[in-house]
GROMACS .gro file of C-alpha atoms in nm:
model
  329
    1UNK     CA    1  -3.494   0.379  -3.566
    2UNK     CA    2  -3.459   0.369  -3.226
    3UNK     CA    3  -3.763   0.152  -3.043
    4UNK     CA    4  -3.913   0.026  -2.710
    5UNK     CA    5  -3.748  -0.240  -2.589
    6UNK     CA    6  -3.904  -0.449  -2.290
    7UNK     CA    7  -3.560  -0.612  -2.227
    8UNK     CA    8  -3.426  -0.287  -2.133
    9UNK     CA    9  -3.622  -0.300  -1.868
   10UNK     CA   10  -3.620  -0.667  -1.847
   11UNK     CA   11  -3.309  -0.705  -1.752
   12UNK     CA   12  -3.277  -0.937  -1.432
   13UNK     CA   13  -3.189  -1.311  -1.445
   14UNK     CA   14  -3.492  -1.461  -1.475
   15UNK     CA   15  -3.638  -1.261  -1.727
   16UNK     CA   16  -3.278  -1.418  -1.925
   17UNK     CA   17  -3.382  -1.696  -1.786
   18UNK     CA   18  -3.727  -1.742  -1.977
   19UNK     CA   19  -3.617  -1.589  -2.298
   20UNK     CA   20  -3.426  -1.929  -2.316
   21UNK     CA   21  -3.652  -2.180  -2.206
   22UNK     CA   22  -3.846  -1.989  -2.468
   23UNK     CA   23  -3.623  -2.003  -2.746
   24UNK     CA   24  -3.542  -2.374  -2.645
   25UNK     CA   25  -3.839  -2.480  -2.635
   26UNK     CA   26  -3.907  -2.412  -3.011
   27UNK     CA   27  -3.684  -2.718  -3.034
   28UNK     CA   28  -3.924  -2.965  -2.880
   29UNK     CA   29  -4.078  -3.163  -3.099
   30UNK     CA   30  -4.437  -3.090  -3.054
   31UNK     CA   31  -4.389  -2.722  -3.156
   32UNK     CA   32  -4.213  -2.845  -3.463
   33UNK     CA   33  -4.480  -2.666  -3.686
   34UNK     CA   34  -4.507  -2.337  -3.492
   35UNK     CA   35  -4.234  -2.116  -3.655
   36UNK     CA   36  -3.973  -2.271  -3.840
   37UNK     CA   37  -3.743  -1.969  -3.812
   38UNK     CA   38  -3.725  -1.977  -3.475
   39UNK     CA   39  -3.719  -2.367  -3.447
   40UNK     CA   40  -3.380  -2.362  -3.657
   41UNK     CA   41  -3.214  -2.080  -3.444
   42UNK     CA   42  -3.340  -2.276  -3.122
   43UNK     CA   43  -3.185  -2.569  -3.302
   44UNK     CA   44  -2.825  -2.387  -3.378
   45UNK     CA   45  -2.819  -2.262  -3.044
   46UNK     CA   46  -2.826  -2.627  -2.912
   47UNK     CA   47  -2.576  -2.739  -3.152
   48UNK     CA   48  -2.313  -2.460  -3.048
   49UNK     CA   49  -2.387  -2.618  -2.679
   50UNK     CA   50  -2.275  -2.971  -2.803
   51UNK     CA   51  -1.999  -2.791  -3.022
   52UNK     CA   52  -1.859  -2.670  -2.689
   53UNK     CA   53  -1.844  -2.955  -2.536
   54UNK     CA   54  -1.700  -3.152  -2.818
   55UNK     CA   55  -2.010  -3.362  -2.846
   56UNK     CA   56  -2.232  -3.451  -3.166
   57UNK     CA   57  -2.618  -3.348  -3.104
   58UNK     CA   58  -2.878  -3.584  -3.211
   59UNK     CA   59  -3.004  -3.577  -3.526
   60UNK     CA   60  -3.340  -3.637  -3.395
   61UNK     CA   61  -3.453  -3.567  -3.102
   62UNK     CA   62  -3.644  -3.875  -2.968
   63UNK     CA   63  -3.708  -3.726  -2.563
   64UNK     CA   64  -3.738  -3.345  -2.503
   65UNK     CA   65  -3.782  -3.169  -2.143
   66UNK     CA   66  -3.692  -2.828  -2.026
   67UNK     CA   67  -3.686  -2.707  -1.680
   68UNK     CA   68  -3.612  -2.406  -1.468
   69UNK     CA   69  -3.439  -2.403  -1.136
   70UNK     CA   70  -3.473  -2.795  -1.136
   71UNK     CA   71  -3.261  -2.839  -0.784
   72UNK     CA   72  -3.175  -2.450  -0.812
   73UNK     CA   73  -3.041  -2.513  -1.177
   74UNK     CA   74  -3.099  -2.252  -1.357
   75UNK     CA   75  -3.220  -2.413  -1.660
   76UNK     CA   76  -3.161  -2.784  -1.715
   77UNK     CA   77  -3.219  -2.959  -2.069
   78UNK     CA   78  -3.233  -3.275  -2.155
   79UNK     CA   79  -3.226  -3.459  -2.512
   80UNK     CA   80  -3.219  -3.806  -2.510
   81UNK     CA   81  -2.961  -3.932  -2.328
   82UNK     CA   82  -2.814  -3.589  -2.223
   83UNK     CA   83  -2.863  -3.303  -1.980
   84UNK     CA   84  -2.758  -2.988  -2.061
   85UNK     CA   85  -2.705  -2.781  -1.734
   86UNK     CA   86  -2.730  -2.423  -1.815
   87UNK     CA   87  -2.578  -2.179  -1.547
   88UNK     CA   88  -2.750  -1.814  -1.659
   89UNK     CA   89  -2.596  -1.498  -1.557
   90UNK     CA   90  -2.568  -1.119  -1.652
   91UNK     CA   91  -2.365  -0.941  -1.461
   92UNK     CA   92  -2.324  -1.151  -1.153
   93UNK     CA   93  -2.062  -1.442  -1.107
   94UNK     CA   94  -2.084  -1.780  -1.026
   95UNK     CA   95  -2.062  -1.830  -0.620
   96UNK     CA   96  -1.911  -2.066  -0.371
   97UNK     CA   97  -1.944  -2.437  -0.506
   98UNK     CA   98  -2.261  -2.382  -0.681
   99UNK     CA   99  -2.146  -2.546  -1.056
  100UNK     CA  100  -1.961  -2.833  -0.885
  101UNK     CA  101  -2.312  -2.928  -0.700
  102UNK     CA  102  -2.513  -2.903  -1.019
  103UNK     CA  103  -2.266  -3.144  -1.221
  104UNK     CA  104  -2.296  -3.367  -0.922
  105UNK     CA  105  -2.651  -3.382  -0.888
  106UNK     CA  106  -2.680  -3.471  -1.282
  107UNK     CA  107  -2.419  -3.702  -1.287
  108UNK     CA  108  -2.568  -3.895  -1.027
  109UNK     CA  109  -2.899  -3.937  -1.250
  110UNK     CA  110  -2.744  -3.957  -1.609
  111UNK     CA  111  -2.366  -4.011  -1.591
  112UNK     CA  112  -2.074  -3.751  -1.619
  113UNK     CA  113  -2.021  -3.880  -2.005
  114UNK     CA  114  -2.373  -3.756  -2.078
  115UNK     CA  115  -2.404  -3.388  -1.937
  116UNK     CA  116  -2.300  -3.063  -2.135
  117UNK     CA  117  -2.231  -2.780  -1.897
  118UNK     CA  118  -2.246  -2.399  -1.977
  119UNK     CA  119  -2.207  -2.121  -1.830
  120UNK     CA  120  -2.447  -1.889  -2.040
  121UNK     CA  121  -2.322  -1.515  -1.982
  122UNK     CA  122  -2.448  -1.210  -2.155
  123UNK     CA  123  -2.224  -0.932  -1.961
  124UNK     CA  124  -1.867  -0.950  -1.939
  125UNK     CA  125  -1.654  -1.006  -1.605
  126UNK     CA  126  -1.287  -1.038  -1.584
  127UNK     CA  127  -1.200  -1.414  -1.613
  128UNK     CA  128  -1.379  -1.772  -1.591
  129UNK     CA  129  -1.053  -1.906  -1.429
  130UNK     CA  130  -1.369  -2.061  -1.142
  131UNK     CA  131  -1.637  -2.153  -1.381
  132UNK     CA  132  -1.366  -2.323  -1.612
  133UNK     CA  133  -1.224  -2.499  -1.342
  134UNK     CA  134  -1.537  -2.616  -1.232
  135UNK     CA  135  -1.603  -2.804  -1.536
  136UNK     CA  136  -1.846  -2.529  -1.759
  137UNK     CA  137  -1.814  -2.437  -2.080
  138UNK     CA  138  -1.854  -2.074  -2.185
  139UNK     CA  139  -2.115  -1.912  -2.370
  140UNK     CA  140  -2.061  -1.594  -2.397
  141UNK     CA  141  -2.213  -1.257  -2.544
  142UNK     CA  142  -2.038  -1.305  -2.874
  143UNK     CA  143  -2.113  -1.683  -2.898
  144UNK     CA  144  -2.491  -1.585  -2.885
  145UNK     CA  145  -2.515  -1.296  -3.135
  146UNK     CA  146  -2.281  -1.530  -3.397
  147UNK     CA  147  -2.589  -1.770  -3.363
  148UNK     CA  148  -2.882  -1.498  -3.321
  149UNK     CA  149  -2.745  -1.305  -3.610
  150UNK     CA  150  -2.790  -1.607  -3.884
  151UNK     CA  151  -3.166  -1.550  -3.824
  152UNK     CA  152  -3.278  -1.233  -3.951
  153UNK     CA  153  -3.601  -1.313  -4.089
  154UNK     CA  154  -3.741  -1.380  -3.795
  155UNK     CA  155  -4.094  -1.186  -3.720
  156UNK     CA  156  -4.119  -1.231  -3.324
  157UNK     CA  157  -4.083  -0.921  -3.177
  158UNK     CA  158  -4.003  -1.108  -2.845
  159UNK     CA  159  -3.660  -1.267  -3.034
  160UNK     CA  160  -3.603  -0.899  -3.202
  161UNK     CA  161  -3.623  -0.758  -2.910
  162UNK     CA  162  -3.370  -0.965  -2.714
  163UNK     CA  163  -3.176  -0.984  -2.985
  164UNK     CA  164  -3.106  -0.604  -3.014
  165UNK     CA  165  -3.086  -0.556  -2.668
  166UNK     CA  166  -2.811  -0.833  -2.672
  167UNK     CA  167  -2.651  -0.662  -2.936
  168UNK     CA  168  -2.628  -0.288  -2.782
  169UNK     CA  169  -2.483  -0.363  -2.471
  170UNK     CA  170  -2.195  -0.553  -2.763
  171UNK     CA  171  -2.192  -0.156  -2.893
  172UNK     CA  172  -2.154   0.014  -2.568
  173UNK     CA  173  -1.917  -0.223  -2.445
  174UNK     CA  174  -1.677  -0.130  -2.765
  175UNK     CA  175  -1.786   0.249  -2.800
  176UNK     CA  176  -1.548   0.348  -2.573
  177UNK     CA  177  -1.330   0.418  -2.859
  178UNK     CA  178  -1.529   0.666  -3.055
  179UNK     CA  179  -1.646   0.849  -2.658
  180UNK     CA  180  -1.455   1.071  -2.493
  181UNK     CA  181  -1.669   1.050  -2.190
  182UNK     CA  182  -1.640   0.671  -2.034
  183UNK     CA  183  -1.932   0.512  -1.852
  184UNK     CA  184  -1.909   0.124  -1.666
  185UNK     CA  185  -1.940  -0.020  -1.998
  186UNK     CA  186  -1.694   0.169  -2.179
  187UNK     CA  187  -1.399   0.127  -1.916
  188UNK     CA  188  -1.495  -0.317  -1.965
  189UNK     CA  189  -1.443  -0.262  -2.329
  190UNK     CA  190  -1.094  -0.068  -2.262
  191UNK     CA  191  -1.031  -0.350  -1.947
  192UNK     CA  192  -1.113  -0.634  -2.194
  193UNK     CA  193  -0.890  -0.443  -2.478
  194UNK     CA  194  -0.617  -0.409  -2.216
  195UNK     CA  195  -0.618  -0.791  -2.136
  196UNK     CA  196  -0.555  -0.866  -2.510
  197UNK     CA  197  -0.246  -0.632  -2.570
  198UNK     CA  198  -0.110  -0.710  -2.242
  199UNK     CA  199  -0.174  -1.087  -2.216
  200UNK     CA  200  -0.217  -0.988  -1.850
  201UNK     CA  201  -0.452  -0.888  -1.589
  202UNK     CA  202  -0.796  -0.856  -1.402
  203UNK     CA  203  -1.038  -0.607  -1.349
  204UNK     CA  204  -1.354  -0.508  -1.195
  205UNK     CA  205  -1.562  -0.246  -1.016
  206UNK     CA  206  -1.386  -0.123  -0.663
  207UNK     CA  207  -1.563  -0.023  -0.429
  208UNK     CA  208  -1.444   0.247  -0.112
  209UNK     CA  209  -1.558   0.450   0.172
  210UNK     CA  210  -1.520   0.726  -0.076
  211UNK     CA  211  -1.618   0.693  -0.428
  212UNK     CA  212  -1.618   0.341  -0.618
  213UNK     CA  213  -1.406   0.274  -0.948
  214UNK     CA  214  -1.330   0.064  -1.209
  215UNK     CA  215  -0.987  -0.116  -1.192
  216UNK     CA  216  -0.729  -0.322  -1.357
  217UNK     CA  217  -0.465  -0.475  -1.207
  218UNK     CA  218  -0.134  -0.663  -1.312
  219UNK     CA  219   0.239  -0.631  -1.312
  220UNK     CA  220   0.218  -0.796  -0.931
  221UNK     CA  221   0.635  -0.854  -0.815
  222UNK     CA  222   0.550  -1.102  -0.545
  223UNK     CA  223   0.756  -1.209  -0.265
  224UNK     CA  224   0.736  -1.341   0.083
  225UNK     CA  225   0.766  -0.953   0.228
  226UNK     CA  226   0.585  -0.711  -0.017
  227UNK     CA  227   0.402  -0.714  -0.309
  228UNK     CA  228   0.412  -0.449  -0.580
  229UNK     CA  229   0.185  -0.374  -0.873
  230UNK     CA  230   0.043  -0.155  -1.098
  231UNK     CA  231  -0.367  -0.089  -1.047
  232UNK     CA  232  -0.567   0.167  -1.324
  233UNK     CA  233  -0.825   0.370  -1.137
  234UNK     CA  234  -0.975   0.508  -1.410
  235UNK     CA  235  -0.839   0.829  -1.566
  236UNK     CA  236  -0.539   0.705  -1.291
  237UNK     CA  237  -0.251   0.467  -1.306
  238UNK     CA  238  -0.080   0.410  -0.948
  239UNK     CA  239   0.217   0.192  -0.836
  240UNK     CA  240   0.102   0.007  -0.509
  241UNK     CA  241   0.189  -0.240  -0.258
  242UNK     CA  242   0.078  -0.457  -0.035
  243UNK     CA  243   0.252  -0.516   0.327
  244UNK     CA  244   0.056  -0.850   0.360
  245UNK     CA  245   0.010  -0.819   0.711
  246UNK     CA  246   0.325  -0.740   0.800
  247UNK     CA  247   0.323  -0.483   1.108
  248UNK     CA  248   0.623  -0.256   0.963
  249UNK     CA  249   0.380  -0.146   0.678
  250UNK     CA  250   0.444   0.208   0.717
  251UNK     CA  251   0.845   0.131   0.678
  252UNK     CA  252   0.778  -0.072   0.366
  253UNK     CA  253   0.575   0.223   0.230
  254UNK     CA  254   0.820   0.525   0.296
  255UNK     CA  255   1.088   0.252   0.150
  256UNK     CA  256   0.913   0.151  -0.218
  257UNK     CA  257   0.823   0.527  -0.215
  258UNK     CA  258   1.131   0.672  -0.190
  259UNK     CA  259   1.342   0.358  -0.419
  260UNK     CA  260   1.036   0.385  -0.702
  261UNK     CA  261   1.046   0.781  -0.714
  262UNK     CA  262   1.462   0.738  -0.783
  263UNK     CA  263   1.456   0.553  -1.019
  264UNK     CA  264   1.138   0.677  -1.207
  265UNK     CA  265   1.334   0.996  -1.249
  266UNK     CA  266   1.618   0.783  -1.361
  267UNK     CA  267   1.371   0.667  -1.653
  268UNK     CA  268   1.178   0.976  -1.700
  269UNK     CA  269   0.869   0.882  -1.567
  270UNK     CA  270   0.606   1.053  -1.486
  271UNK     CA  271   0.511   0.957  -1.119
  272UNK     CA  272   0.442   1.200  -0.840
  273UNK     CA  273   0.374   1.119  -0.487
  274UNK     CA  274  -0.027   1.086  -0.378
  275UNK     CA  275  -0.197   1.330  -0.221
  276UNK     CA  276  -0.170   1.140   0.100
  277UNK     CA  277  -0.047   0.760   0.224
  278UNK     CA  278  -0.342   0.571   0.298
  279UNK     CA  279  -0.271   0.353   0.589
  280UNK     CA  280  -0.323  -0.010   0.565
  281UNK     CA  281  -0.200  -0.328   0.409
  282UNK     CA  282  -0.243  -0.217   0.030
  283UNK     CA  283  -0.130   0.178   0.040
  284UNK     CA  284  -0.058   0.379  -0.332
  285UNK     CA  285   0.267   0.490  -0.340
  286UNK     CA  286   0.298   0.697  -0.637
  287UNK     CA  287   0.076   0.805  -0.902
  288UNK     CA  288   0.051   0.942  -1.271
  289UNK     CA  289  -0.188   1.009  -1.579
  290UNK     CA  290  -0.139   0.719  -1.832
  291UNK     CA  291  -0.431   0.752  -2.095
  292UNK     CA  292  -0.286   0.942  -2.421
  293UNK     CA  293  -0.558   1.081  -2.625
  294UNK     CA  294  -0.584   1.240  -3.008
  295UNK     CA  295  -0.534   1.631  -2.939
  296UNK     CA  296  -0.792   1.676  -3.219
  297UNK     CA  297  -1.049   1.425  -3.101
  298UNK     CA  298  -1.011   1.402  -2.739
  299UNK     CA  299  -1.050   1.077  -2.836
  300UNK     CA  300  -0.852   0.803  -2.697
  301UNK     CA  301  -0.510   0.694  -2.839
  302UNK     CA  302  -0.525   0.325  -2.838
  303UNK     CA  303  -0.184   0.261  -2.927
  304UNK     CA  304   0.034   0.481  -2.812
  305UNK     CA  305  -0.195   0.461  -2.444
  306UNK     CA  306  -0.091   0.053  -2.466
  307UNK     CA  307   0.281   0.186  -2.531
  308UNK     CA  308   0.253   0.393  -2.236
  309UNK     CA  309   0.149   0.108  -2.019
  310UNK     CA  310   0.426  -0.113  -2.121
  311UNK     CA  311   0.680   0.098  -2.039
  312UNK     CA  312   0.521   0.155  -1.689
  313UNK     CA  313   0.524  -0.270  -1.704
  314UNK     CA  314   0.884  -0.269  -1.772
  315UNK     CA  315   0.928   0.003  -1.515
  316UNK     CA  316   0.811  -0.206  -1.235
  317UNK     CA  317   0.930  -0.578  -1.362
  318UNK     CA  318   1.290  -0.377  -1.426
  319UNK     CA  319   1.322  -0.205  -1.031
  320UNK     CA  320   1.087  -0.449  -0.838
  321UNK     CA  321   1.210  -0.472  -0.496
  322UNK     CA  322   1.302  -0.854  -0.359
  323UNK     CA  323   1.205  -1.049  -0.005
  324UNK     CA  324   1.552  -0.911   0.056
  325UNK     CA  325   1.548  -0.565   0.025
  326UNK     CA  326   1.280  -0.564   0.353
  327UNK     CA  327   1.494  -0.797   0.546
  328UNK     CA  328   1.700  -0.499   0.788
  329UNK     CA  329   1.362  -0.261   0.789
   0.00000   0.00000   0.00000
């Protein structure tokens, strides 16, 4: 039955924020007789921390502290001889050299060997290329409902509560399979599909003078001259370039244009030109409909949709113009 939930409504940062430090905190020591339930989930969620960082947790826990926004730190642990720096987010990113600082600033009191760092994210974004290369470990939605869902006889209706909000934007995220209709959600469980069958690309939310989307992006032919690539807007795929910089923009456009429409006839493609050339570094050159869906459903078609994509992959790796090709525009 569906219920009230003050997490849908909760749903900023901080309020993250001190369902942790709550959860944690069953953990310490001196609440070891308050509810053993939640002391043991408290207890696996630190131990998944350690388990990401390839470290061994105490088996007893002889110093206990948590803080929030210790230095700006989010939330910052510490058990015996280690910190655990917790970066929480939901659906923003990591920013400028924020993580590097907070390892710093720990290090300098307790040694590099002795801090676990994780990046504790409940929505989804397209890759932790920064955060991983910044030296954080990722927690992600999935990591936390494997350890939330080993505790279901748990009575707080503040852990319930979190822990089915957690768990339905996991449902929306991967509905977009049995909804014809996509909303944000939807299109990051298709993105985040997409990157798995592919073994390629990024997305996110675009935004424009016009109306915003959500994009994916991969396929990119670079060279010194022009880029090409293929971007999904949406219900849209479109072949596009970017000039990069370059003043004769407008000659590299009417060039890929006319060399991609060839040969996508050549290959039966489906491309067409765009209503209209924007103007601009990164212009679409041609466009089509890519998503293939059940005639009886209206449902998507997962597979042969994926197909379809590949071939529009091959398309561009295949008949990618080189640095060359731009040299006598």
């Amino acid at each position: 039955m569906d219920m009230p939930n003050i997490f849908r409504y909760a749903t900023k940062e901080l309020s993250q924020d001190a369902f942790i430090c709550w959860l944690l905190s069953h953990a310490d020591p001196k609440y070891i007789n308050v509810d053993e339930e939640l002391k043991k989930c408290a207890l696996s969620l630190i131990e998944a921390f350690f388990e990401l960082e390839d470290k061994e947790m105490p088996e007893k826990f002889e110093n206990f502290s948590l803080s929030k926004q210790y230095k700006n730190i989010d939330i910052l642990l510490k058990i015996n001889e280690f910190s655990i720096i917790i970066e929480d987010k939901t659906r923003t990113k990591a920013h400028g050299d924020q993580l590097i600082r907070y390892k710093n600033i720990i290090a300098s009191e307790v040694g590099e060997e002795n801090i676990l760092a994780i990046f504790f994210k409940t929505h989804d974004q397209s890759n932790y290329k920064k955060e991983i290369n910044d030296g954080f470990k990722i927690f992600s939605r999935d990591k936390l409902i494997a350890v939330l869902d080993k505790f279901e006889d748990v009575s707080s209706e503040i852990f319930n509560d979190f822990k089915d909000y957690i768990k339905s934007i996991e449902k929306e995220v991967n509905a977009f399979v049995v909804k014809e209709n996509w909303n944000h959600k939807n299109w990051i469980g298709f993105f985040k599909y997409l990157q798995k069958e592919l073994k390629r690309g990024d997305w996110d939310y675009v935004s424009n003078p016009n109306k915003g989307f959500m994009g994916y992006w991969w396929a990119f032919q670079k060279n010194e001259s022009c880029w090409q690539y293929l971007q999904i807007q949406e219900n849209e795929l479109v072949l596009k370039i970017n000039a990069l910089g370059n003043s004769k923009y407008r000659k590299y456009r009417d060039h890929c244009y006319k060399h991609f429409l060839e040969y996508s006839k050549i290959e039966n493609l489906a491309f067409s030109k765009p209503q209209k050339f924007g103007s601009g570094n990164t212009i679409t050159i041609l466009t089509t409909q890519y998503m293939v869906k059940d005639p009886e459903t209206s449902l998507i078609d997962l597979n042969a949709t994926v197909e379809n994509l590949k071939l529009y992959t091959r398309f561009i790796e295949k008949y990618a113009l080189k640095d060359i090709d731009f040299s006598s525009l």
